[in-house]
Amino acid sequence: MKTINDIQDEIIADFSLFEDDMESKLFYLMDIGKKLAPMDPAHQSPEFIIKGCMSKVWVYPIFNEGSLQFEADSNTEITKGLVALLVKIWNNRTPAEILQTDLYFITQIGMGSMIGSQRSNGFAGMIQQMKIYANAFQNHN
Amino acid sequence: MNPINSIAEIRSLFPVLNEQVNGKQLVYLDNAATTQKPISVIDALQSYYLHDNANIHRSAHTLASRATEQFESTRELLQTFINAKESAECIFTKGVTESINLVAASYGKLVLKAGDEVLLTEMEHHSNLVPWQRICAETGAVLKFIPIQTDGSIDLEAALAIINPKVKIVSVVWVSNALGTINPIATIIEAAHAIGAKVMIDAAQAASHFKIDVQALDCDFMAISSHKLYGPTGLGVLYGKRELLEAMPPYQSGGEMIKEVFLTHSTYNELPYKFEAGTPNIAAVIAFKMALQFVTDIGHETIAVHEKSLYDAFLLGIQQSSFNKIKLIGTNPHKIAVQSFEVVGMHHFDVGMLLDASGIAVRTGHHCTQPLMRKFGIEGTVRASFAIYNTAQEIDYFLAALQKICDRIK
């Protein structure tokens, strides 16, 4: 199984292919979102909406045999791509691994200029919520 | 000032139009949110702080006198710009929002009683809705709405039927910010006056596009924005007929708005100062004169002709079959150069970000008109709004970027 940093490095390599072409980066992000496994509609309830996002984003955690899986969806494609990146990195990881992650890919792919400050805040909200879930399951054990 | 002859010359007056966004030349199509500022406005802001900074109407020294003269000369030009009877009928506010709040809180409280009606339209900006909701809740008056039709125009027949003697205030947007529709306000004003109601016009989106004549319109109040009229932000105007403004109680109280203050009571200043409590946004007022001068020098007719040519080019392009995923919202032809639309199959936030990646600035969202969006059964739109400095080439570039987005949708 690839490590968290293996996956981050792959993401960095993929985005670097587009150099400064912002439109292509966004299209690529949308494609990543399209590949996200479908979310159980029953899990798209208000309590699983990420706070602070302009778009609607749902993240539903499933704790299974010591590691976490995430179901996620969004009503906008770019945001769905953003949450899909996090799912890609953190699916099937232990709460400890999630909590210890340094998400260095964010600055390396130039996320700030790609999605702007408002969506960056929303993205930070997704990260925070997924870590809150990890923390809750870690303490539960 | 010399006449301005070409769009290229006009563009050269707007330094920000040379900005690069995401490595692309900026194409600014969010003019209904705020227009860019000509260099004369920017210079005036700077010059005030460099050379004339002083508080107005108070001190005897030279700087105070220079600042006061410039401040009041904007009011004089404004009087001409909207053809008010006198400059004292032009009150400086923070913006259209404050102008409407002022009238709702002061005039609304003065005249409204339980059972009276306040008439708005279904297409109002929240700024011309929420203040009236509050004063109606306070006084027991009832809000009524002129319905709008599927093409984004108001139903004039229904409007005339709904205007009845219980209506005391009619407050209507002249040009819809979300749809661009130009409303038949002259007819509404006449009908409202026939039953003794007073009329407030929200001219936020109108003033940069066509000539305003408050006396010919005979409106009782009008709200105008500086920043949507090539001027600085944080400044608006409330026009009101003298007899109404004199009868109204002050809105805010403090400095400037008083005549004499005793420990237990005060008497209030003359118009317009009665409604200008506190130190105003002096620099903005002074620079706003340059914005009014800019529009006057070009002429509303030239602006209207150019903006219409841009809008027609956009509409012609977007009606091509390759754009079958674009659904226009607000199709009534009597409108300014503003178009809201949906890209069917893609959220407007995504469309907005993809356009931004190409350097194109548009507005996405509900445009502070949530009831209107609900009426159309949508959450929001993409809105492109054109101004005097936009070019035919920019429209072509915008259409090409939209085409690329549409092509991605399966």
Coordinates of C-alpha atoms in Angstrom, one line a residue:
Chain A
M1 CA 0.0 0.0 0.0
K2 CA 1.2 3.5 -0.9
T3 CA 2.1 5.8 1.9
I4 CA 0.3 9.1 2.5
N5 CA 3.3 10.9 1.2
D6 CA 3.5 8.7 -1.9
I7 CA 0.0 9.8 -2.8
Q8 CA 0.8 13.5 -2.1
D9 CA 3.9 13.2 -4.3
E10 CA 1.8 11.7 -7.1
I11 CA -0.7 14.6 -6.8
I12 CA 2.2 17.1 -6.9
A13 CA 3.6 15.4 -10.1
D14 CA 0.2 15.4 -11.8
F15 CA -0.5 19.1 -11.2
S16 CA 3.1 20.1 -12.2
L17 CA 2.3 18.9 -15.8
F18 CA 0.0 21.8 -16.2
E19 CA 2.6 24.4 -15.2
D20 CA 0.8 27.7 -15.0
D21 CA -2.3 26.8 -16.9
M22 CA -4.9 27.5 -14.3
E23 CA -7.9 26.4 -16.4
S24 CA -6.4 22.9 -17.1
K25 CA -5.6 22.5 -13.4
L26 CA -9.3 23.2 -12.5
F27 CA -10.5 20.9 -15.2
Y28 CA -8.2 18.2 -13.8
L29 CA -9.5 18.8 -10.3
M30 CA -13.0 18.4 -11.7
D31 CA -12.0 15.1 -13.2
I32 CA -10.6 13.9 -9.9
G33 CA -14.0 14.7 -8.4
K34 CA -15.8 12.8 -11.0
K35 CA -13.9 9.6 -10.1
L36 CA -14.9 9.9 -6.4
A37 CA -17.0 6.8 -5.3
P38 CA -20.7 7.7 -5.0
M39 CA -21.9 8.7 -1.6
D40 CA -24.9 7.0 0.0
P41 CA -27.6 9.6 -0.4
A42 CA -28.8 8.7 3.2
H43 CA -25.5 10.1 4.4
Q44 CA -26.0 13.5 2.7
S45 CA -27.7 14.9 5.8
P46 CA -27.2 18.4 7.2
E47 CA -25.1 17.1 10.1
F48 CA -22.4 15.9 7.6
I49 CA -22.1 19.2 5.8
I50 CA -18.8 20.9 6.2
K51 CA -19.2 24.4 7.8
G52 CA -17.7 27.4 6.2
C53 CA -17.9 26.2 2.5
M54 CA -19.6 28.4 -0.1
S55 CA -20.6 25.1 -1.8
K56 CA -22.3 22.2 -0.1
V57 CA -19.8 19.5 0.8
W58 CA -20.7 16.4 2.7
V59 CA -18.1 14.1 4.4
Y60 CA -19.3 10.9 6.1
P61 CA -16.7 8.9 8.1
I62 CA -16.8 5.1 8.5
F63 CA -14.5 3.5 11.1
N64 CA -13.7 -0.1 10.3
E65 CA -11.0 -2.3 11.8
G66 CA -8.9 0.5 13.1
S67 CA -8.9 2.7 10.0
L68 CA -11.1 5.3 8.5
Q69 CA -12.9 5.5 5.3
F70 CA -14.7 8.6 4.0
E71 CA -17.7 9.0 1.7
A72 CA -17.9 12.5 0.3
D73 CA -19.8 14.6 -2.2
S74 CA -20.4 18.2 -3.2
N75 CA -22.9 20.2 -5.3
T76 CA -20.0 21.8 -7.3
E77 CA -17.5 20.0 -9.3
I78 CA -14.4 21.9 -8.3
T79 CA -15.1 21.5 -4.6
K80 CA -15.9 17.8 -5.2
G81 CA -12.4 17.6 -6.7
L82 CA -10.9 19.2 -3.5
V83 CA -12.6 16.8 -1.1
A84 CA -11.7 13.9 -3.4
L85 CA -8.0 14.8 -3.0
L86 CA -8.4 14.4 0.7
V87 CA -10.3 11.2 0.5
K88 CA -7.6 9.8 -1.8
I89 CA -4.9 10.7 0.7
W90 CA -6.7 9.7 3.9
N91 CA -8.9 6.7 2.9
N92 CA -8.0 3.5 4.9
R93 CA -5.6 5.3 7.2
T94 CA -5.6 5.0 10.9
P95 CA -6.7 8.0 13.0
A96 CA -3.1 8.5 14.1
E97 CA -1.8 8.6 10.6
I98 CA -4.4 11.2 9.6
L99 CA -3.7 13.4 12.6
Q100 CA 0.0 13.3 12.0
T101 CA -0.2 14.2 8.3
D102 CA 1.7 17.2 7.0
L103 CA -0.4 18.1 3.9
Y104 CA 2.6 19.6 2.0
F105 CA 1.0 19.0 -1.3
I106 CA -1.4 22.0 -0.8
T107 CA 1.4 24.6 -1.0
Q108 CA 3.4 22.6 -3.6
I109 CA 0.6 22.6 -6.2
G110 CA -0.2 26.2 -5.5
M111 CA -3.6 25.6 -4.2
G112 CA -4.0 29.1 -2.8
S113 CA -3.8 30.8 -6.2
M114 CA -5.8 28.0 -7.8
I115 CA -8.9 28.2 -5.7
G116 CA -8.7 31.7 -4.0
S117 CA -9.0 32.7 -0.4
Q118 CA -12.7 31.9 0.1
R119 CA -12.4 28.3 -1.2
S120 CA -9.1 27.9 0.7
N121 CA -11.1 28.6 3.9
G122 CA -13.7 26.0 2.8
F123 CA -10.9 23.5 2.0
A124 CA -9.3 24.2 5.5
G125 CA -12.8 23.4 6.9
M126 CA -12.8 20.1 5.2
I127 CA -9.4 19.2 6.5
Q128 CA -10.3 20.3 10.0
Q129 CA -13.6 18.3 10.0
M130 CA -11.8 15.1 8.8
K131 CA -9.3 15.5 11.5
I132 CA -12.0 16.0 14.1
Y133 CA -13.5 12.6 12.9
A134 CA -10.1 11.0 13.2
N135 CA -9.6 12.4 16.7
A136 CA -13.0 11.2 17.8
F137 CA -12.4 7.7 16.6
Q138 CA -8.9 7.6 18.1
N139 CA -10.3 8.7 21.5
H140 CA -13.1 6.2 21.2
N141 CA -10.6 3.4 21.0
Chain B
M1 CA -11.7 68.7 -20.6
N2 CA -11.3 67.4 -24.1
P3 CA -13.9 65.2 -25.6
I4 CA -13.2 61.5 -25.3
N5 CA -13.1 60.0 -28.7
S6 CA -12.6 56.3 -28.6
I7 CA -13.0 53.3 -26.4
A8 CA -9.2 52.8 -26.5
E9 CA -8.9 56.3 -25.0
I10 CA -11.4 55.5 -22.3
R11 CA -9.6 52.3 -21.5
S12 CA -6.4 54.2 -21.1
L13 CA -8.0 56.1 -18.2
F14 CA -8.5 52.9 -16.2
P15 CA -5.1 51.6 -15.0
V16 CA -6.6 48.4 -13.5
L17 CA -7.7 47.2 -16.9
N18 CA -4.0 46.4 -17.6
E19 CA -3.9 43.8 -14.7
Q20 CA -3.0 40.2 -15.5
V21 CA -5.2 37.6 -13.8
N22 CA -4.0 34.0 -13.7
G23 CA -1.5 34.9 -16.4
K24 CA -4.2 36.3 -18.6
Q25 CA -5.3 39.8 -19.5
L26 CA -8.1 40.9 -17.1
V27 CA -11.5 41.0 -18.7
Y28 CA -13.7 42.8 -16.2
L29 CA -17.4 41.9 -16.7
D30 CA -18.6 42.5 -13.2
N31 CA -19.6 46.1 -13.6
A32 CA -23.0 45.7 -12.0
A33 CA -21.2 44.8 -8.7
T34 CA -18.8 47.8 -9.0
T35 CA -17.3 49.7 -11.9
Q36 CA -13.6 50.3 -12.1
K37 CA -12.4 53.9 -11.4
P38 CA -10.9 56.3 -13.9
I39 CA -7.5 57.8 -13.0
S40 CA -9.1 61.2 -12.4
V41 CA -11.0 59.6 -9.4
I42 CA -7.9 57.9 -8.1
D43 CA -5.9 61.1 -8.4
A44 CA -8.6 63.1 -6.6
L45 CA -8.6 60.7 -3.7
Q46 CA -4.8 60.9 -3.4
S47 CA -4.7 64.7 -3.9
Y48 CA -7.2 65.3 -1.1
Y49 CA -5.0 63.3 1.4
L50 CA -1.8 64.8 0.0
H51 CA -2.8 68.4 -0.1
D52 CA -6.2 69.2 1.4
N53 CA -7.0 66.8 4.3
A54 CA -9.1 68.6 6.8
N55 CA -12.5 68.2 8.3
I56 CA -15.3 70.1 6.5
H57 CA -17.8 72.8 7.6
R58 CA -16.0 73.5 10.9
S59 CA -12.6 75.1 11.1
A60 CA -11.6 78.5 9.9
H61 CA -8.2 77.4 8.4
T62 CA -7.3 77.2 4.7
L63 CA -7.3 73.4 4.4
A64 CA -10.7 73.2 6.0
S65 CA -12.0 75.8 3.6
R66 CA -10.4 74.0 0.5
A67 CA -11.9 70.6 1.6
T68 CA -15.3 72.1 2.2
E69 CA -15.4 73.9 -1.1
Q70 CA -14.5 70.7 -3.0
F71 CA -16.9 68.7 -1.0
E72 CA -19.8 71.0 -1.7
S73 CA -18.9 71.4 -5.3
T74 CA -19.6 67.7 -5.7
R75 CA -23.1 68.3 -4.4
E76 CA -23.5 71.1 -6.9
L77 CA -22.5 68.9 -9.8
L78 CA -24.7 66.1 -8.5
Q79 CA -27.7 68.5 -8.5
T80 CA -27.1 69.1 -12.2
F81 CA -26.4 65.4 -12.8
I82 CA -29.8 64.3 -11.6
N83 CA -31.6 67.6 -12.2
A84 CA -32.6 68.2 -8.6
K85 CA -34.3 71.5 -7.8
E86 CA -31.6 72.4 -5.3
S87 CA -28.3 70.8 -4.1
A88 CA -29.7 70.6 -0.5
E89 CA -32.0 67.8 -1.7
C90 CA -28.9 65.7 -2.3
I91 CA -27.7 64.0 0.9
F92 CA -24.5 62.0 1.0
T93 CA -24.8 58.6 2.6
K94 CA -22.6 55.4 2.9
G95 CA -24.4 54.0 -0.1
V96 CA -27.7 52.9 -1.6
T97 CA -28.2 50.6 1.4
E98 CA -28.0 53.4 3.8
S99 CA -30.1 55.7 1.7
I100 CA -32.9 53.2 1.7
N101 CA -32.5 52.5 5.4
L102 CA -32.7 56.2 6.1
V103 CA -36.0 56.6 4.2
A104 CA -37.5 53.4 5.7
A105 CA -36.5 54.4 9.3
S106 CA -37.2 58.1 9.1
Y107 CA -40.0 58.6 6.6
G108 CA -41.4 55.1 7.1
K109 CA -41.7 55.6 10.9
L110 CA -43.3 59.1 10.3
V111 CA -46.1 58.0 8.1
L112 CA -46.7 54.2 8.5
K113 CA -49.5 53.0 10.7
A114 CA -51.0 49.5 11.3
G115 CA -52.8 48.3 8.2
D116 CA -51.0 50.7 5.8
E117 CA -49.2 49.1 2.8
V118 CA -45.7 49.3 1.5
L119 CA -45.4 48.2 -2.1
L120 CA -42.2 46.7 -3.6
T121 CA -41.5 44.3 -6.5
E122 CA -40.5 40.7 -6.3
M123 CA -37.1 41.6 -7.9
E124 CA -35.8 43.9 -5.2
H125 CA -32.2 43.7 -4.0
H126 CA -32.2 42.7 -0.3
S127 CA -31.2 46.4 0.4
N128 CA -34.6 47.5 -0.8
L129 CA -36.5 44.7 1.0
V130 CA -35.1 44.0 4.5
P131 CA -35.3 47.7 5.7
W132 CA -39.0 47.7 4.7
Q133 CA -39.6 44.3 6.4
R134 CA -38.2 45.8 9.6
I135 CA -40.2 49.1 9.5
C136 CA -43.4 47.2 8.7
A137 CA -42.8 44.8 11.6
E138 CA -42.3 47.9 13.8
T139 CA -45.3 49.9 12.6
G140 CA -47.8 47.1 11.7
A141 CA -47.8 48.1 8.1
V142 CA -48.0 45.3 5.5
L143 CA -45.6 44.6 2.7
K144 CA -47.1 43.9 -0.8
F145 CA -45.3 42.9 -3.9
I146 CA -45.7 43.7 -7.6
P147 CA -45.3 40.3 -9.3
I148 CA -42.8 39.7 -12.0
Q149 CA -43.2 37.6 -15.2
T150 CA -41.1 34.8 -16.5
D151 CA -39.1 37.1 -18.8
G152 CA -38.0 39.1 -15.8
S153 CA -40.2 42.1 -16.3
I154 CA -42.8 43.3 -13.8
D155 CA -46.4 42.7 -14.5
L156 CA -47.5 46.3 -15.0
E157 CA -51.2 45.5 -15.1
A158 CA -50.9 43.7 -11.8
A159 CA -48.9 46.6 -10.4
L160 CA -51.6 49.1 -11.3
A161 CA -54.3 46.9 -9.8
I162 CA -52.4 46.5 -6.6
I163 CA -51.8 50.2 -6.0
N164 CA -54.7 51.2 -3.7
P165 CA -55.3 54.0 -1.2
K166 CA -53.9 51.9 1.7
V167 CA -50.4 52.0 0.0
K168 CA -48.4 54.8 1.6
I169 CA -44.9 54.0 0.2
V170 CA -43.8 52.4 -3.1
S171 CA -40.2 51.5 -3.3
V172 CA -39.0 50.1 -6.6
V173 CA -35.8 49.2 -8.3
W174 CA -35.3 51.1 -11.5
V175 CA -33.0 48.5 -13.1
S176 CA -32.8 45.0 -11.7
N177 CA -29.3 44.1 -10.6
A178 CA -29.8 40.4 -11.2
L179 CA -31.6 40.6 -14.5
G180 CA -30.9 44.0 -16.0
T181 CA -34.6 44.7 -16.6
I182 CA -35.5 48.4 -16.8
N183 CA -38.8 48.9 -14.9
P184 CA -41.5 51.3 -16.1
I185 CA -41.1 53.6 -13.1
A186 CA -42.7 56.7 -14.6
T187 CA -46.0 54.8 -14.9
I188 CA -45.7 53.5 -11.3
I189 CA -44.8 56.9 -9.9
E190 CA -47.8 58.4 -11.6
A191 CA -50.2 55.7 -10.4
A192 CA -48.8 55.9 -6.8
H193 CA -49.1 59.7 -6.7
A194 CA -52.7 59.4 -7.9
I195 CA -53.6 57.7 -4.6
G196 CA -51.3 59.8 -2.5
A197 CA -48.4 57.4 -2.0
K198 CA -44.8 58.5 -2.1
V199 CA -42.3 56.7 -4.3
M200 CA -38.6 55.8 -3.6
I201 CA -36.5 54.7 -6.6
D202 CA -33.5 52.4 -6.1
A203 CA -31.3 53.7 -9.0
A204 CA -28.2 51.8 -8.0
Q205 CA -27.9 50.1 -11.4
A206 CA -29.5 52.9 -13.4
A207 CA -27.2 55.9 -12.9
S208 CA -24.2 54.7 -14.9
H209 CA -26.4 53.7 -17.9
F210 CA -28.8 56.5 -18.6
K211 CA -29.6 60.1 -17.7
I212 CA -31.5 60.8 -14.5
D213 CA -34.0 63.6 -14.2
V214 CA -35.7 63.5 -10.8
Q215 CA -37.9 66.4 -11.6
A216 CA -39.2 64.9 -14.8
L217 CA -39.7 61.6 -13.1
D218 CA -41.3 63.3 -10.1
C219 CA -40.0 60.6 -7.8
D220 CA -40.1 61.5 -4.1
F221 CA -36.8 59.8 -3.1
M222 CA -34.0 58.2 -5.1
A223 CA -30.9 56.2 -4.0
I224 CA -27.7 56.4 -6.0
S225 CA -24.4 54.6 -5.6
S226 CA -21.1 56.2 -6.2
H227 CA -19.1 53.0 -6.7
K228 CA -21.4 51.7 -9.4
L229 CA -21.0 55.0 -11.2
Y230 CA -17.2 55.0 -11.6
G231 CA -16.7 56.6 -8.1
P232 CA -15.2 55.5 -4.8
T233 CA -16.9 52.9 -2.5
G234 CA -18.4 53.8 0.8
L235 CA -20.5 56.6 -0.7
G236 CA -24.0 57.0 -1.9
V237 CA -26.6 59.7 -2.4
L238 CA -30.1 60.1 -1.2
Y239 CA -32.2 62.5 -3.2
G240 CA -35.4 63.6 -1.6
K241 CA -37.9 66.3 -2.2
R242 CA -37.3 69.2 0.2
E243 CA -40.8 69.2 1.8
L244 CA -40.5 65.5 2.7
L245 CA -36.9 65.7 4.0
E246 CA -37.9 68.7 6.1
A247 CA -40.8 66.8 7.7
M248 CA -38.7 63.8 8.4
P249 CA -36.9 63.3 11.8
P250 CA -33.1 62.8 11.7
Y251 CA -31.9 59.3 11.0
Q252 CA -28.7 59.3 13.0
S253 CA -27.6 61.9 15.5
G254 CA -24.3 63.4 16.5
G255 CA -22.0 66.0 15.0
E256 CA -22.8 68.1 11.9
M257 CA -26.6 67.4 12.0
I258 CA -27.3 69.8 14.9
K259 CA -28.0 73.5 15.1
E260 CA -27.8 73.9 18.9
V261 CA -27.2 71.4 21.6
F262 CA -28.3 71.7 25.2
L263 CA -27.7 69.1 27.8
T264 CA -31.3 68.0 27.7
H265 CA -32.3 68.6 24.1
S266 CA -31.1 69.8 20.7
T267 CA -32.3 71.6 17.6
Y268 CA -31.4 70.2 14.2
N269 CA -29.4 71.6 11.3
E270 CA -30.8 72.7 7.9
L271 CA -30.9 70.4 4.9
P272 CA -28.8 68.5 3.8
Y273 CA -26.7 68.5 7.0
K274 CA -29.6 67.3 9.1
F275 CA -29.1 63.9 7.5
E276 CA -25.3 63.9 7.5
A277 CA -24.4 63.1 11.0
G278 CA -20.7 62.6 11.8
T279 CA -17.6 63.2 9.6
P280 CA -18.5 62.0 6.1
N281 CA -16.3 60.1 3.6
I282 CA -14.8 63.4 2.5
A283 CA -12.2 62.0 0.1
A284 CA -14.8 59.9 -1.6
V285 CA -17.2 62.8 -2.0
I286 CA -14.5 65.0 -3.5
A287 CA -13.4 62.2 -5.9
F288 CA -17.0 61.4 -6.8
K289 CA -17.1 64.7 -8.7
M290 CA -14.5 63.3 -11.1
A291 CA -16.7 60.3 -11.7
L292 CA -19.7 62.4 -12.4
Q293 CA -17.5 64.5 -14.7
F294 CA -16.2 61.4 -16.5
V295 CA -19.7 60.2 -17.2
T296 CA -20.9 63.7 -18.3
D297 CA -17.9 64.1 -20.6
I298 CA -18.6 60.9 -22.4
G299 CA -22.3 61.4 -22.3
H300 CA -25.0 58.9 -21.4
E301 CA -26.1 58.5 -25.0
T302 CA -22.6 57.4 -26.1
I303 CA -22.4 55.0 -23.1
A304 CA -25.8 53.6 -23.9
V305 CA -25.0 53.0 -27.6
H306 CA -21.6 51.4 -26.8
E307 CA -23.0 49.1 -24.1
K308 CA -25.9 48.1 -26.3
S309 CA -23.5 47.1 -29.1
L310 CA -21.6 44.9 -26.6
Y311 CA -24.8 43.4 -25.2
D312 CA -26.1 42.7 -28.7
A313 CA -22.9 41.0 -29.8
F314 CA -23.0 38.8 -26.6
L315 CA -26.6 37.9 -27.2
L316 CA -26.1 37.1 -30.8
G317 CA -23.1 34.9 -29.9
I318 CA -24.8 33.1 -27.1
Q319 CA -27.9 32.3 -29.2
Q320 CA -25.7 30.1 -31.5
S321 CA -26.7 26.4 -31.4
S322 CA -23.3 25.5 -29.9
F323 CA -24.4 27.3 -26.7
N324 CA -27.5 25.1 -26.2
K325 CA -26.4 24.5 -22.6
I326 CA -26.8 28.2 -21.7
K327 CA -30.1 29.2 -20.3
L328 CA -30.7 32.9 -20.1
I329 CA -32.4 34.3 -17.0
G330 CA -34.1 37.6 -17.7
T331 CA -35.0 37.8 -21.3
N332 CA -37.1 40.9 -21.5
P333 CA -35.5 43.0 -24.2
H334 CA -36.0 46.3 -22.3
K335 CA -32.8 46.1 -20.3
I336 CA -29.3 47.4 -19.7
A337 CA -26.2 45.5 -20.7
V338 CA -26.5 42.9 -18.0
Q339 CA -27.2 39.2 -18.6
S340 CA -27.8 36.5 -16.1
F341 CA -27.6 32.9 -17.2
E342 CA -27.2 29.3 -16.1
V343 CA -24.9 26.7 -17.7
V344 CA -27.1 23.7 -17.6
G345 CA -25.0 20.8 -16.1
M346 CA -22.5 22.9 -14.2
H347 CA -22.9 24.9 -10.9
H348 CA -22.4 28.6 -11.3
F349 CA -19.6 28.7 -8.8
D350 CA -17.6 26.3 -11.1
V351 CA -18.4 28.4 -14.1
G352 CA -17.2 31.5 -12.3
M353 CA -13.9 29.9 -11.3
L354 CA -13.2 28.5 -14.7
L355 CA -13.8 31.9 -16.3
D356 CA -11.5 33.5 -13.7
A357 CA -8.8 31.0 -14.7
S358 CA -9.1 32.7 -18.1
G359 CA -8.9 36.2 -16.5
I360 CA -12.6 36.9 -16.9
A361 CA -14.4 38.4 -13.9
V362 CA -18.1 37.8 -13.6
R363 CA -20.5 37.6 -10.7
T364 CA -21.8 34.2 -9.5
G365 CA -24.5 33.6 -6.9
H366 CA -27.9 34.9 -5.9
H367 CA -27.0 38.6 -6.4
C368 CA -28.6 39.5 -3.1
T369 CA -32.0 38.7 -4.6
Q370 CA -32.9 35.4 -3.0
P371 CA -36.7 35.8 -3.4
L372 CA -36.2 36.4 -7.1
M373 CA -33.9 33.4 -7.5
R374 CA -36.6 31.3 -5.7
K375 CA -39.2 32.6 -8.2
F376 CA -37.0 31.3 -11.0
G377 CA -36.5 28.0 -9.1
I378 CA -32.7 28.4 -9.1
E379 CA -30.0 29.0 -6.5
G380 CA -28.1 31.5 -8.4
T381 CA -26.8 32.5 -11.8
V382 CA -23.6 33.6 -13.6
R383 CA -24.0 37.3 -14.4
A384 CA -22.0 39.3 -17.0
S385 CA -22.4 43.1 -16.9
F386 CA -20.8 45.4 -19.4
A387 CA -19.5 48.9 -19.1
I388 CA -18.2 51.7 -21.3
Y389 CA -14.6 50.4 -21.3
N390 CA -15.4 46.9 -22.4
T391 CA -14.7 45.9 -26.0
A392 CA -16.1 43.7 -28.8
Q393 CA -12.8 41.7 -28.5
E394 CA -13.5 41.0 -24.9
I395 CA -17.0 39.8 -25.8
D396 CA -15.5 37.4 -28.3
Y397 CA -12.9 36.1 -25.8
F398 CA -15.7 35.7 -23.2
L399 CA -17.8 33.7 -25.6
A400 CA -14.9 31.5 -26.5
A401 CA -14.2 30.8 -22.9
L402 CA -17.9 29.9 -22.3
Q403 CA -17.8 27.7 -25.3
K404 CA -14.9 25.7 -23.9
I405 CA -16.8 25.3 -20.6
C406 CA -20.0 24.1 -22.4
D407 CA -18.0 21.7 -24.5
R408 CA -16.9 19.9 -21.4
I409 CA -20.4 19.1 -20.3
K410 CA -21.5 15.7 -21.6

